[in-house]
Coordinates of C-alpha atoms in Angstrom, one line a residue:
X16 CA 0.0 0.0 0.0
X17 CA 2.1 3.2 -1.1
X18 CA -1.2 5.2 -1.6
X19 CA -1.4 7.7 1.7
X20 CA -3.0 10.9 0.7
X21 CA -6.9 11.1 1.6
X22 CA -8.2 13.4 -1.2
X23 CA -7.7 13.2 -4.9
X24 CA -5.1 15.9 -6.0
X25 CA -4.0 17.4 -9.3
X26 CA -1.1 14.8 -9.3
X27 CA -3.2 12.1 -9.4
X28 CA -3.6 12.8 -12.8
X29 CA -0.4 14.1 -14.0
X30 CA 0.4 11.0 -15.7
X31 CA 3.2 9.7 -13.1
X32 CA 3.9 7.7 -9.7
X33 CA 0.8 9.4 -8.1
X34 CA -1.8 8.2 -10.5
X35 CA -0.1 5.0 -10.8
X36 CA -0.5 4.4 -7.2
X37 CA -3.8 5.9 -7.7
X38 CA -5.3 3.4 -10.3
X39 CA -3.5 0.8 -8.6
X40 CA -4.4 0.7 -5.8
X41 CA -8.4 2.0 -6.1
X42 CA -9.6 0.8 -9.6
X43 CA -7.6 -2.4 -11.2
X44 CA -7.2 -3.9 -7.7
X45 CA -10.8 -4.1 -7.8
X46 CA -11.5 -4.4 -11.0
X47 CA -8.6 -7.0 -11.9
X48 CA -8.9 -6.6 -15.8
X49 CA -6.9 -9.6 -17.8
X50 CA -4.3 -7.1 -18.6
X51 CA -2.7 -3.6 -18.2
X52 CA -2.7 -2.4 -21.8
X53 CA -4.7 0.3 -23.0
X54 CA -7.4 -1.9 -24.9
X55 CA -9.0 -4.7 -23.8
X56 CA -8.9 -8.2 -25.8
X57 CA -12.0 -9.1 -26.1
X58 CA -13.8 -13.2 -27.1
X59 CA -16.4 -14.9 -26.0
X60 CA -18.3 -17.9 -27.8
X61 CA -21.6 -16.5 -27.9
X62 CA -19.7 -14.1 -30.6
X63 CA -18.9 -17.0 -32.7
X64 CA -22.7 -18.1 -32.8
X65 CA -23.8 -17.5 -37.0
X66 CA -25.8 -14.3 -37.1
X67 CA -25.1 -13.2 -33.9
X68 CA -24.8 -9.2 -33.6
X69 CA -22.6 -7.0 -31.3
X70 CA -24.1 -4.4 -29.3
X71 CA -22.2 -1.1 -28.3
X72 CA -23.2 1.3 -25.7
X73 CA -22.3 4.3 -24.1
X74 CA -23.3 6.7 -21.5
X75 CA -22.3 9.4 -18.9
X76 CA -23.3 9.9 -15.6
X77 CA -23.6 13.2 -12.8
X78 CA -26.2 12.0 -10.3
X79 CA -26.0 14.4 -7.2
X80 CA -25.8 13.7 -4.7
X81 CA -23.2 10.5 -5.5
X82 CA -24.5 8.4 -2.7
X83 CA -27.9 7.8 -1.8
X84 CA -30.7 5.1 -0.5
X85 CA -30.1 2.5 -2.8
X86 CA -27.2 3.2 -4.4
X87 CA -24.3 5.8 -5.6
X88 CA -23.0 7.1 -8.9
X89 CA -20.7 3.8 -9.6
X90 CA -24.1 1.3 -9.1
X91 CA -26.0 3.7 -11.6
X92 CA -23.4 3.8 -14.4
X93 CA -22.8 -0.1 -14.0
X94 CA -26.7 -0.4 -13.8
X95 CA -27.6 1.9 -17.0
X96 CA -25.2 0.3 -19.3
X97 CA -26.3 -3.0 -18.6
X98 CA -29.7 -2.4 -18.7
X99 CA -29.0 -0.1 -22.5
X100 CA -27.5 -3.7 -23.5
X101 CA -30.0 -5.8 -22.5
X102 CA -33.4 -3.8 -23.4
X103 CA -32.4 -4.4 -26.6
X104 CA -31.9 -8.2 -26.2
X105 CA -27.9 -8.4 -25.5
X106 CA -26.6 -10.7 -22.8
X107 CA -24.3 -8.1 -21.5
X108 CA -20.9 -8.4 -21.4
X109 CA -18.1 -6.4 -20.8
X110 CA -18.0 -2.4 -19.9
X111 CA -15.4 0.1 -19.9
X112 CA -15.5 2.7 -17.2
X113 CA -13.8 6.6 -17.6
X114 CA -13.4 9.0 -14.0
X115 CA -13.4 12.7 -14.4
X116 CA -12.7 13.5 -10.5
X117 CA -12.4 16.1 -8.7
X118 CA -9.7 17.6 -6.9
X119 CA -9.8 17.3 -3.5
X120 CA -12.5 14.2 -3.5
X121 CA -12.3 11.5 -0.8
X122 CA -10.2 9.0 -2.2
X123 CA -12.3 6.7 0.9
X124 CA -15.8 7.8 -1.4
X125 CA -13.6 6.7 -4.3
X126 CA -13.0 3.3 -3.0
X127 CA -16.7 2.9 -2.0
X128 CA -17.7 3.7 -5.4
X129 CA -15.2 1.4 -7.0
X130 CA -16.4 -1.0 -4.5
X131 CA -19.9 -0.8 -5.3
X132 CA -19.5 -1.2 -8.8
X133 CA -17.8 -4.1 -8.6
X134 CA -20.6 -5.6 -6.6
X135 CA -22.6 -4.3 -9.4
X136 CA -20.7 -5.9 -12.4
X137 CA -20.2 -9.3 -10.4
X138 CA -24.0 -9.6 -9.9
X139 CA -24.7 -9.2 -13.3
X140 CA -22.5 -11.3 -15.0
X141 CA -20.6 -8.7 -16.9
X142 CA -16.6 -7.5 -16.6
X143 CA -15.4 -4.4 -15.9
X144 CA -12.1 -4.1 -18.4
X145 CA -10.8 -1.1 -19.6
X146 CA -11.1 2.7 -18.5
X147 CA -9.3 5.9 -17.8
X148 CA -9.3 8.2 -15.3
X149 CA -8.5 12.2 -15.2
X150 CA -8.1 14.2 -12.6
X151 CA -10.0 18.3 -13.0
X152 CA -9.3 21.3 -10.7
X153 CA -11.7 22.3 -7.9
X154 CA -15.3 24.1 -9.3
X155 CA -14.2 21.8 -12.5
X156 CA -16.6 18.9 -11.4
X157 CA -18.8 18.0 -8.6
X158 CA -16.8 15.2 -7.0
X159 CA -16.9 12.7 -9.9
X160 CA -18.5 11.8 -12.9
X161 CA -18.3 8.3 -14.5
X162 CA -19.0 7.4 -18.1
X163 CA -18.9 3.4 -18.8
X164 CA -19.5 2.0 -22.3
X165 CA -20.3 -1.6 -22.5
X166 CA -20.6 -4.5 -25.3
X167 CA -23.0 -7.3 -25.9
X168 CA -23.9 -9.9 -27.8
X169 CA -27.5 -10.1 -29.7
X170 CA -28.5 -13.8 -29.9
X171 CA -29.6 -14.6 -34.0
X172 CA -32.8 -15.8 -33.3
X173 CA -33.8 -11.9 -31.1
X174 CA -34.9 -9.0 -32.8
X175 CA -36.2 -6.3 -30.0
X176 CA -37.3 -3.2 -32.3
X177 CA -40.1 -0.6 -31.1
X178 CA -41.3 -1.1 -34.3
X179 CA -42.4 -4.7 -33.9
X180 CA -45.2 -3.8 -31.7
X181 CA -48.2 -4.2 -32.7
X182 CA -52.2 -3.4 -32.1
X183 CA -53.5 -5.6 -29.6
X184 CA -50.1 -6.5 -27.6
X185 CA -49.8 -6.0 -24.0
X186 CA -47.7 -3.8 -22.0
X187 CA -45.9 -5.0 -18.8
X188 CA -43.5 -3.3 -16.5
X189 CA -41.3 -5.0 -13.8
X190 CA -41.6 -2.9 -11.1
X191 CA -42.9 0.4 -9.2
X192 CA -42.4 3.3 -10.7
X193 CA -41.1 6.9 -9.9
X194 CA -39.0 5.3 -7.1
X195 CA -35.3 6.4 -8.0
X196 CA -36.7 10.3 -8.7
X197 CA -38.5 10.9 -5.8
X198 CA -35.3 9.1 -4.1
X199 CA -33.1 11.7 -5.3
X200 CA -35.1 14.5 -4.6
X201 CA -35.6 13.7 -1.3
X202 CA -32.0 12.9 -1.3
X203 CA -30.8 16.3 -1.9
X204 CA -33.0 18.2 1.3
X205 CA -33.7 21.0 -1.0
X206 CA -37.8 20.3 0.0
X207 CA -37.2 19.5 3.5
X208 CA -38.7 15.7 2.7
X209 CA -37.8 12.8 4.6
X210 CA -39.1 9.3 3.3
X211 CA -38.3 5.7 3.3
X212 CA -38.1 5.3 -0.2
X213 CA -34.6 3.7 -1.8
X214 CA -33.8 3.9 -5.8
X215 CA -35.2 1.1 -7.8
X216 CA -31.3 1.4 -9.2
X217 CA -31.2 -2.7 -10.6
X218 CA -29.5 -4.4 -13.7
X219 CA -32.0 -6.3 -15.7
X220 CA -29.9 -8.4 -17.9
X221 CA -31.0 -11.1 -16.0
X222 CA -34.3 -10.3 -15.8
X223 CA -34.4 -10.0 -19.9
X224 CA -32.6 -13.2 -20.5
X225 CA -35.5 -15.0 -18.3
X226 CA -37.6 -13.5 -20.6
X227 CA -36.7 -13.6 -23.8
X228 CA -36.3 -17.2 -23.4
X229 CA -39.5 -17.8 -22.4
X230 CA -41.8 -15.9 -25.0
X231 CA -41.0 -13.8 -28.3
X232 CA -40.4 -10.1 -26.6
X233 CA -41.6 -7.8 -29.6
X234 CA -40.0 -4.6 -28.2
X235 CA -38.5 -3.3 -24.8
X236 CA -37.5 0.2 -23.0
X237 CA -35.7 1.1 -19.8
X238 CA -38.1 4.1 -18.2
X239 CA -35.1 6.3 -17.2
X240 CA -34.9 10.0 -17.4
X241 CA -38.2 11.2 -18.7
X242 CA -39.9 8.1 -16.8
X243 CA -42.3 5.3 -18.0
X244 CA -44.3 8.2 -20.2
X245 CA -41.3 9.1 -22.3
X246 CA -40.4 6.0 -22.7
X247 CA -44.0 4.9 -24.1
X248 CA -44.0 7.8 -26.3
X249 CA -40.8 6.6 -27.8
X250 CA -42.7 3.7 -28.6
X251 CA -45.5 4.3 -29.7
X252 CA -44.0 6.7 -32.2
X253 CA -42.0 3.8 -33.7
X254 CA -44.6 1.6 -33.7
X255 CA -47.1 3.9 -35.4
X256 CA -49.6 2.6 -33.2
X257 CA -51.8 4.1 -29.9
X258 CA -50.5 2.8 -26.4
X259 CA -53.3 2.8 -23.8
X260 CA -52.3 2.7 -19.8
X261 CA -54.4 1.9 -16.9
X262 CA -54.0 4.1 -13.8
X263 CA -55.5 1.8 -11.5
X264 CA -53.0 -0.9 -13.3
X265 CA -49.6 1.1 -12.4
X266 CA -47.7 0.5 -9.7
X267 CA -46.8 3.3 -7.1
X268 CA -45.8 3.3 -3.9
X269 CA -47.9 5.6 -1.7
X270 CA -44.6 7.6 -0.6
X271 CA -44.0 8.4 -4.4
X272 CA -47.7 9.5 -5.0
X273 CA -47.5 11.2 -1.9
X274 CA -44.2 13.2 -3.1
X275 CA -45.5 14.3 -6.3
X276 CA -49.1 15.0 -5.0
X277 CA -46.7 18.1 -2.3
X278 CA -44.7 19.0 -5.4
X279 CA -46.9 19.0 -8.0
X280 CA -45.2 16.4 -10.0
X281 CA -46.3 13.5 -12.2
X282 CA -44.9 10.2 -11.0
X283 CA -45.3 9.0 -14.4
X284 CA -42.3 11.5 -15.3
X285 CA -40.3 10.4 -12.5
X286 CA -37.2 8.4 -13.7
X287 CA -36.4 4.9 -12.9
X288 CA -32.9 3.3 -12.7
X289 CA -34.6 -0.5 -12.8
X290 CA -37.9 -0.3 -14.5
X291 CA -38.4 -1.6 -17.9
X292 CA -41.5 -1.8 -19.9
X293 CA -42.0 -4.8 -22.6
X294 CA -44.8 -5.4 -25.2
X295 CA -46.0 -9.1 -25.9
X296 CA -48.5 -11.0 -27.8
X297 CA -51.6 -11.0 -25.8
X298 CA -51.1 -14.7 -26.0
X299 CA -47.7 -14.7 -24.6
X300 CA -48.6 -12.0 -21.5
X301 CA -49.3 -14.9 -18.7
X302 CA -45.6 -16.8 -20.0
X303 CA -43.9 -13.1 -19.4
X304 CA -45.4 -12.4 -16.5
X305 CA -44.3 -15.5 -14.7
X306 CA -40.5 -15.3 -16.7
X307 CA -40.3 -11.8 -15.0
X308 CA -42.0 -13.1 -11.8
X309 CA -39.0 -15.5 -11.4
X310 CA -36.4 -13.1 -11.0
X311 CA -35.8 -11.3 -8.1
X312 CA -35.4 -7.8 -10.6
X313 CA -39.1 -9.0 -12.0
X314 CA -41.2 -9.6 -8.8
X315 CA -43.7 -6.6 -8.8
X316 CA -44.1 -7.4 -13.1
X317 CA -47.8 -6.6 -13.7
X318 CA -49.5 -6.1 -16.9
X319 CA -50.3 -1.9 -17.5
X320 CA -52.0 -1.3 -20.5
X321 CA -51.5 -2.8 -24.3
X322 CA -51.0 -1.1 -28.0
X323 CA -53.8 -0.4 -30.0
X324 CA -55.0 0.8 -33.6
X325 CA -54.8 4.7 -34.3
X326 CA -52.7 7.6 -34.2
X327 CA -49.1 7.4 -32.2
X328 CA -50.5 8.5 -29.0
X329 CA -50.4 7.4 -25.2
X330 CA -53.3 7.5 -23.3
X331 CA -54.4 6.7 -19.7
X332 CA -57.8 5.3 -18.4
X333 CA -58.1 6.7 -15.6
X334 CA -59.8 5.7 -12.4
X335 CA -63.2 7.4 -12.8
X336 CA -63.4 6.1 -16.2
X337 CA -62.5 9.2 -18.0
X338 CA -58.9 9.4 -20.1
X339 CA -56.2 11.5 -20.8
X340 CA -53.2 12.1 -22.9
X341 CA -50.0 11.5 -21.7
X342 CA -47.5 13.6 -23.2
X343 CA -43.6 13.2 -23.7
X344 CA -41.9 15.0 -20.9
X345 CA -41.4 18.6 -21.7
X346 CA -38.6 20.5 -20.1
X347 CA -36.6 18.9 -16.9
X348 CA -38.5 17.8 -14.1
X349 CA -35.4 17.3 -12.3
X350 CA -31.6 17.4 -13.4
X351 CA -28.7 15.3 -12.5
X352 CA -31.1 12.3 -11.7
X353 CA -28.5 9.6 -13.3

Protein backbone atom coordinates (compact mmCIF):
# COMPACT_ATOMS: atom_id res chain seq x y z
CA UNK A 1 0.00 0.00 0.00
CA UNK A 2 2.14 3.19 -1.15
CA UNK A 3 -1.18 5.24 -1.56
CA UNK A 4 -1.37 7.67 1.70
CA UNK A 5 -2.99 10.88 0.74
CA UNK A 6 -6.86 11.06 1.58
CA UNK A 7 -8.18 13.42 -1.21
CA UNK A 8 -7.66 13.22 -4.89
CA UNK A 9 -5.05 15.88 -5.98
CA UNK A 10 -3.99 17.35 -9.31
CA UNK A 11 -1.11 14.83 -9.32
CA UNK A 12 -3.25 12.09 -9.38
CA UNK A 13 -3.62 12.82 -12.83
CA UNK A 14 -0.36 14.07 -14.02
CA UNK A 15 0.40 10.99 -15.71
CA UNK A 16 3.21 9.74 -13.12
CA UNK A 17 3.85 7.69 -9.65
CA UNK A 18 0.79 9.44 -8.08
CA UNK A 19 -1.80 8.18 -10.52
CA UNK A 20 -0.15 5.04 -10.77
CA UNK A 21 -0.47 4.42 -7.17
CA UNK A 22 -3.82 5.94 -7.66
CA UNK A 23 -5.26 3.43 -10.34
CA UNK A 24 -3.54 0.79 -8.55
CA UNK A 25 -4.42 0.70 -5.80
CA UNK A 26 -8.45 2.01 -6.14
CA UNK A 27 -9.58 0.79 -9.65
CA UNK A 28 -7.59 -2.41 -11.16
CA UNK A 29 -7.16 -3.86 -7.74
CA UNK A 30 -10.82 -4.09 -7.81
CA UNK A 31 -11.48 -4.40 -11.03
CA UNK A 32 -8.62 -7.00 -11.93
CA UNK A 33 -8.90 -6.60 -15.84
CA UNK A 34 -6.89 -9.59 -17.84
CA UNK A 35 -4.32 -7.11 -18.63
CA UNK A 36 -2.74 -3.61 -18.23
CA UNK A 37 -2.72 -2.41 -21.82
CA UNK A 38 -4.72 0.32 -22.97
CA UNK A 39 -7.36 -1.93 -24.90
CA UNK A 40 -9.02 -4.71 -23.77
CA UNK A 41 -8.91 -8.18 -25.81
CA UNK A 42 -11.96 -9.09 -26.07
CA UNK A 43 -13.78 -13.25 -27.07
CA UNK A 44 -16.38 -14.92 -25.99
CA UNK A 45 -18.28 -17.88 -27.79
CA UNK A 46 -21.55 -16.46 -27.92
CA UNK A 47 -19.66 -14.07 -30.62
CA UNK A 48 -18.88 -17.03 -32.73
CA UNK A 49 -22.75 -18.11 -32.82
CA UNK A 50 -23.78 -17.53 -37.01
CA UNK A 51 -25.77 -14.33 -37.07
CA UNK A 52 -25.13 -13.16 -33.87
CA UNK A 53 -24.84 -9.23 -33.56
CA UNK A 54 -22.62 -7.00 -31.29
CA UNK A 55 -24.14 -4.40 -29.28
CA UNK A 56 -22.23 -1.08 -28.29
CA UNK A 57 -23.24 1.26 -25.74
CA UNK A 58 -22.28 4.33 -24.13
CA UNK A 59 -23.32 6.71 -21.49
CA UNK A 60 -22.31 9.35 -18.92
CA UNK A 61 -23.32 9.93 -15.56
CA UNK A 62 -23.60 13.19 -12.85
CA UNK A 63 -26.16 12.04 -10.31
CA UNK A 64 -25.98 14.36 -7.25
CA UNK A 65 -25.78 13.65 -4.67
CA UNK A 66 -23.22 10.51 -5.51
CA UNK A 67 -24.45 8.37 -2.74
CA UNK A 68 -27.90 7.79 -1.78
CA UNK A 69 -30.74 5.09 -0.55
CA UNK A 70 -30.07 2.53 -2.80
CA UNK A 71 -27.15 3.21 -4.45
CA UNK A 72 -24.33 5.85 -5.57
CA UNK A 73 -23.03 7.07 -8.88
CA UNK A 74 -20.71 3.79 -9.56
CA UNK A 75 -24.08 1.26 -9.06
CA UNK A 76 -26.02 3.68 -11.56
CA UNK A 77 -23.41 3.81 -14.40
CA UNK A 78 -22.76 -0.10 -13.98
CA UNK A 79 -26.72 -0.36 -13.83
CA UNK A 80 -27.58 1.86 -17.04
CA UNK A 81 -25.17 0.25 -19.33
CA UNK A 82 -26.26 -3.03 -18.57
CA UNK A 83 -29.72 -2.41 -18.65
CA UNK A 84 -28.98 -0.06 -22.51
CA UNK A 85 -27.55 -3.68 -23.46
CA UNK A 86 -29.98 -5.78 -22.49
CA UNK A 87 -33.37 -3.77 -23.43
CA UNK A 88 -32.43 -4.37 -26.61
CA UNK A 89 -31.95 -8.18 -26.20
CA UNK A 90 -27.93 -8.41 -25.46
CA UNK A 91 -26.59 -10.68 -22.78
CA UNK A 92 -24.30 -8.07 -21.52
CA UNK A 93 -20.85 -8.36 -21.42
CA UNK A 94 -18.06 -6.35 -20.84
CA UNK A 95 -17.96 -2.36 -19.89
CA UNK A 96 -15.36 0.15 -19.91
CA UNK A 97 -15.50 2.74 -17.23
CA UNK A 98 -13.79 6.57 -17.59
CA UNK A 99 -13.39 8.98 -14.05
CA UNK A 100 -13.41 12.69 -14.38
CA UNK A 101 -12.75 13.47 -10.50
CA UNK A 102 -12.39 16.12 -8.70
CA UNK A 103 -9.72 17.62 -6.89
CA UNK A 104 -9.79 17.34 -3.54
CA UNK A 105 -12.45 14.19 -3.48
CA UNK A 106 -12.29 11.53 -0.83
CA UNK A 107 -10.17 8.96 -2.23
CA UNK A 108 -12.32 6.71 0.91
CA UNK A 109 -15.76 7.76 -1.41
CA UNK A 110 -13.58 6.71 -4.33
CA UNK A 111 -13.01 3.30 -2.96
CA UNK A 112 -16.65 2.91 -1.97
CA UNK A 113 -17.67 3.66 -5.43
CA UNK A 114 -15.24 1.40 -7.04
CA UNK A 115 -16.40 -0.98 -4.46
CA UNK A 116 -19.94 -0.84 -5.27
CA UNK A 117 -19.54 -1.16 -8.83
CA UNK A 118 -17.77 -4.12 -8.62
CA UNK A 119 -20.64 -5.58 -6.59
CA UNK A 120 -22.58 -4.31 -9.39
CA UNK A 121 -20.69 -5.89 -12.40
CA UNK A 122 -20.19 -9.28 -10.36
CA UNK A 123 -24.04 -9.57 -9.92
CA UNK A 124 -24.68 -9.15 -13.25
CA UNK A 125 -22.46 -11.33 -15.05
CA UNK A 126 -20.58 -8.70 -16.92
CA UNK A 127 -16.57 -7.48 -16.64
CA UNK A 128 -15.37 -4.42 -15.90
CA UNK A 129 -12.07 -4.09 -18.38
CA UNK A 130 -10.79 -1.07 -19.55
CA UNK A 131 -11.05 2.74 -18.46
CA UNK A 132 -9.27 5.92 -17.80
CA UNK A 133 -9.29 8.17 -15.31
CA UNK A 134 -8.50 12.23 -15.20
CA UNK A 135 -8.10 14.18 -12.59
CA UNK A 136 -9.99 18.30 -12.99
CA UNK A 137 -9.33 21.27 -10.69
CA UNK A 138 -11.67 22.30 -7.89
CA UNK A 139 -15.28 24.11 -9.31
CA UNK A 140 -14.20 21.81 -12.55
CA UNK A 141 -16.64 18.87 -11.45
CA UNK A 142 -18.82 18.00 -8.60
CA UNK A 143 -16.81 15.22 -6.99
CA UNK A 144 -16.94 12.69 -9.88
CA UNK A 145 -18.54 11.84 -12.94
CA UNK A 146 -18.31 8.31 -14.45
CA UNK A 147 -18.95 7.37 -18.08
CA UNK A 148 -18.92 3.39 -18.78
CA UNK A 149 -19.50 2.04 -22.33
CA UNK A 150 -20.30 -1.64 -22.49
CA UNK A 151 -20.60 -4.45 -25.28
CA UNK A 152 -23.02 -7.30 -25.92
CA UNK A 153 -23.88 -9.87 -27.80
CA UNK A 154 -27.49 -10.06 -29.66
CA UNK A 155 -28.46 -13.77 -29.86
CA UNK A 156 -29.56 -14.57 -33.99
CA UNK A 157 -32.85 -15.79 -33.29
CA UNK A 158 -33.84 -11.88 -31.11
CA UNK A 159 -34.93 -8.96 -32.84
CA UNK A 160 -36.17 -6.33 -30.00
CA UNK A 161 -37.27 -3.16 -32.29
CA UNK A 162 -40.09 -0.60 -31.12
CA UNK A 163 -41.34 -1.10 -34.27
CA UNK A 164 -42.44 -4.74 -33.91
CA UNK A 165 -45.21 -3.79 -31.74
CA UNK A 166 -48.18 -4.19 -32.68
CA UNK A 167 -52.19 -3.42 -32.10
CA UNK A 168 -53.50 -5.64 -29.59
CA UNK A 169 -50.05 -6.48 -27.57
CA UNK A 170 -49.76 -6.01 -24.01
CA UNK A 171 -47.66 -3.77 -22.04
CA UNK A 172 -45.86 -4.97 -18.80
CA UNK A 173 -43.54 -3.33 -16.50
CA UNK A 174 -41.26 -5.01 -13.85
CA UNK A 175 -41.61 -2.90 -11.14
CA UNK A 176 -42.92 0.35 -9.17
CA UNK A 177 -42.42 3.31 -10.73
CA UNK A 178 -41.07 6.95 -9.92
CA UNK A 179 -39.04 5.27 -7.08
CA UNK A 180 -35.31 6.42 -8.02
CA UNK A 181 -36.68 10.28 -8.69
CA UNK A 182 -38.52 10.89 -5.80
CA UNK A 183 -35.30 9.05 -4.06
CA UNK A 184 -33.10 11.69 -5.33
CA UNK A 185 -35.10 14.55 -4.65
CA UNK A 186 -35.59 13.70 -1.28
CA UNK A 187 -31.96 12.94 -1.30
CA UNK A 188 -30.82 16.28 -1.93
CA UNK A 189 -32.95 18.20 1.31
CA UNK A 190 -33.72 20.98 -1.04
CA UNK A 191 -37.83 20.28 -0.01
CA UNK A 192 -37.25 19.45 3.47
CA UNK A 193 -38.73 15.70 2.65
CA UNK A 194 -37.78 12.75 4.63
CA UNK A 195 -39.06 9.31 3.29
CA UNK A 196 -38.30 5.75 3.35
CA UNK A 197 -38.05 5.26 -0.16
CA UNK A 198 -34.59 3.70 -1.81
CA UNK A 199 -33.78 3.87 -5.79
CA UNK A 200 -35.16 1.07 -7.81
CA UNK A 201 -31.33 1.38 -9.21
CA UNK A 202 -31.20 -2.74 -10.57
CA UNK A 203 -29.50 -4.39 -13.73
CA UNK A 204 -32.00 -6.29 -15.72
CA UNK A 205 -29.90 -8.42 -17.90
CA UNK A 206 -30.97 -11.15 -15.97
CA UNK A 207 -34.31 -10.32 -15.82
CA UNK A 208 -34.38 -10.03 -19.93
CA UNK A 209 -32.59 -13.15 -20.49
CA UNK A 210 -35.45 -14.97 -18.31
CA UNK A 211 -37.65 -13.45 -20.65
CA UNK A 212 -36.72 -13.59 -23.81
CA UNK A 213 -36.26 -17.22 -23.39
CA UNK A 214 -39.48 -17.75 -22.42
CA UNK A 215 -41.76 -15.86 -25.02
CA UNK A 216 -40.97 -13.78 -28.32
CA UNK A 217 -40.44 -10.06 -26.57
CA UNK A 218 -41.65 -7.83 -29.59
CA UNK A 219 -40.03 -4.63 -28.24
CA UNK A 220 -38.54 -3.29 -24.85
CA UNK A 221 -37.52 0.17 -23.00
CA UNK A 222 -35.73 1.15 -19.76
CA UNK A 223 -38.05 4.08 -18.16
CA UNK A 224 -35.06 6.26 -17.17
CA UNK A 225 -34.89 9.98 -17.42
CA UNK A 226 -38.24 11.17 -18.73
CA UNK A 227 -39.87 8.10 -16.83
CA UNK A 228 -42.32 5.27 -18.04
CA UNK A 229 -44.35 8.15 -20.22
CA UNK A 230 -41.33 9.15 -22.29
CA UNK A 231 -40.36 5.98 -22.69
CA UNK A 232 -43.96 4.87 -24.05
CA UNK A 233 -44.01 7.80 -26.26
CA UNK A 234 -40.80 6.61 -27.77
CA UNK A 235 -42.65 3.71 -28.63
CA UNK A 236 -45.53 4.28 -29.74
CA UNK A 237 -44.00 6.75 -32.20
CA UNK A 238 -42.01 3.80 -33.68
CA UNK A 239 -44.55 1.61 -33.68
CA UNK A 240 -47.05 3.86 -35.41
CA UNK A 241 -49.63 2.59 -33.20
CA UNK A 242 -51.82 4.14 -29.87
CA UNK A 243 -50.53 2.85 -26.41
CA UNK A 244 -53.27 2.77 -23.77
CA UNK A 245 -52.34 2.70 -19.82
CA UNK A 246 -54.41 1.86 -16.94
CA UNK A 247 -54.02 4.14 -13.80
CA UNK A 248 -55.51 1.75 -11.52
CA UNK A 249 -52.95 -0.88 -13.29
CA UNK A 250 -49.62 1.13 -12.38
CA UNK A 251 -47.67 0.45 -9.69
CA UNK A 252 -46.80 3.26 -7.12
CA UNK A 253 -45.84 3.30 -3.92
CA UNK A 254 -47.86 5.56 -1.70
CA UNK A 255 -44.60 7.61 -0.61
CA UNK A 256 -43.97 8.42 -4.44
CA UNK A 257 -47.69 9.47 -5.02
CA UNK A 258 -47.52 11.25 -1.91
CA UNK A 259 -44.24 13.22 -3.13
CA UNK A 260 -45.54 14.27 -6.32
CA UNK A 261 -49.08 14.98 -5.02
CA UNK A 262 -46.69 18.08 -2.33
CA UNK A 263 -44.73 18.96 -5.35
CA UNK A 264 -46.86 19.00 -7.99
CA UNK A 265 -45.19 16.36 -10.04
CA UNK A 266 -46.29 13.48 -12.19
CA UNK A 267 -44.91 10.20 -10.97
CA UNK A 268 -45.28 8.99 -14.43
CA UNK A 269 -42.28 11.53 -15.26
CA UNK A 270 -40.27 10.39 -12.46
CA UNK A 271 -37.21 8.43 -13.65
CA UNK A 272 -36.41 4.85 -12.90
CA UNK A 273 -32.89 3.32 -12.74
CA UNK A 274 -34.57 -0.53 -12.78
CA UNK A 275 -37.87 -0.34 -14.54
CA UNK A 276 -38.35 -1.57 -17.92
CA UNK A 277 -41.50 -1.79 -19.94
CA UNK A 278 -42.00 -4.76 -22.59
CA UNK A 279 -44.79 -5.40 -25.23
CA UNK A 280 -46.01 -9.08 -25.90
CA UNK A 281 -48.47 -10.97 -27.84
CA UNK A 282 -51.59 -10.96 -25.76
CA UNK A 283 -51.15 -14.67 -26.05
CA UNK A 284 -47.72 -14.66 -24.63
CA UNK A 285 -48.60 -12.04 -21.50
CA UNK A 286 -49.26 -14.95 -18.70
CA UNK A 287 -45.59 -16.81 -19.95
CA UNK A 288 -43.93 -13.13 -19.40
CA UNK A 289 -45.39 -12.44 -16.51
CA UNK A 290 -44.33 -15.54 -14.71
CA UNK A 291 -40.51 -15.26 -16.66
CA UNK A 292 -40.34 -11.79 -15.02
CA UNK A 293 -42.02 -13.07 -11.81
CA UNK A 294 -39.04 -15.53 -11.43
CA UNK A 295 -36.42 -13.12 -10.98
CA UNK A 296 -35.75 -11.26 -8.09
CA UNK A 297 -35.44 -7.78 -10.63
CA UNK A 298 -39.11 -8.98 -12.01
CA UNK A 299 -41.19 -9.59 -8.77
CA UNK A 300 -43.67 -6.64 -8.77
CA UNK A 301 -44.08 -7.41 -13.07
CA UNK A 302 -47.85 -6.57 -13.73
CA UNK A 303 -49.48 -6.08 -16.87
CA UNK A 304 -50.31 -1.94 -17.46
CA UNK A 305 -51.96 -1.34 -20.54
CA UNK A 306 -51.52 -2.82 -24.35
CA UNK A 307 -51.00 -1.10 -27.98
CA UNK A 308 -53.80 -0.36 -29.98
CA UNK A 309 -55.03 0.78 -33.57
CA UNK A 310 -54.80 4.65 -34.27
CA UNK A 311 -52.72 7.64 -34.17
CA UNK A 312 -49.15 7.37 -32.24
CA UNK A 313 -50.46 8.46 -29.00
CA UNK A 314 -50.39 7.39 -25.18
CA UNK A 315 -53.30 7.52 -23.31
CA UNK A 316 -54.36 6.71 -19.68
CA UNK A 317 -57.79 5.33 -18.40
CA UNK A 318 -58.08 6.68 -15.58
CA UNK A 319 -59.83 5.73 -12.40
CA UNK A 320 -63.25 7.43 -12.83
CA UNK A 321 -63.41 6.09 -16.18
CA UNK A 322 -62.53 9.20 -18.00
CA UNK A 323 -58.89 9.37 -20.11
CA UNK A 324 -56.23 11.46 -20.78
CA UNK A 325 -53.19 12.14 -22.91
CA UNK A 326 -49.96 11.47 -21.73
CA UNK A 327 -47.50 13.56 -23.20
CA UNK A 328 -43.63 13.20 -23.72
CA UNK A 329 -41.89 15.00 -20.91
CA UNK A 330 -41.41 18.62 -21.75
CA UNK A 331 -38.63 20.51 -20.10
CA UNK A 332 -36.62 18.92 -16.93
CA UNK A 333 -38.51 17.82 -14.06
CA UNK A 334 -35.36 17.29 -12.26
CA UNK A 335 -31.63 17.36 -13.44
CA UNK A 336 -28.75 15.32 -12.46
CA UNK A 337 -31.05 12.27 -11.67
CA UNK A 338 -28.48 9.60 -13.31
Amino acid sequence: MTLRDTKVTLSHGGGGKAMRDLISEVFTCAFEPESKEDQARLMHDALLQPGAQLAFTTDSYVVTPVEFPGGDIGKIAVCGTVNDLAVGGAKPLWLSAAFIIEEGTDIALLRRIVASMKAEADKAGVKIVTGDTKVVGRGSADQVFITTSGVGVIPADRNLRADNIQPGDVAIVNGVLGDHGATILAARGDMMLTSDLKSDCAALGHLMEATCNAVPVRACRDATRGGIASALNEMAEAAGCAIEIIEEALPLRAEVKGTCEILGLDPLYLANEGTLVLFVAEEHAEAALAAMQSVDTGKEARIIGRAKAGNPLVTMRTAFGGSRIVDMLVGEQLPRIC
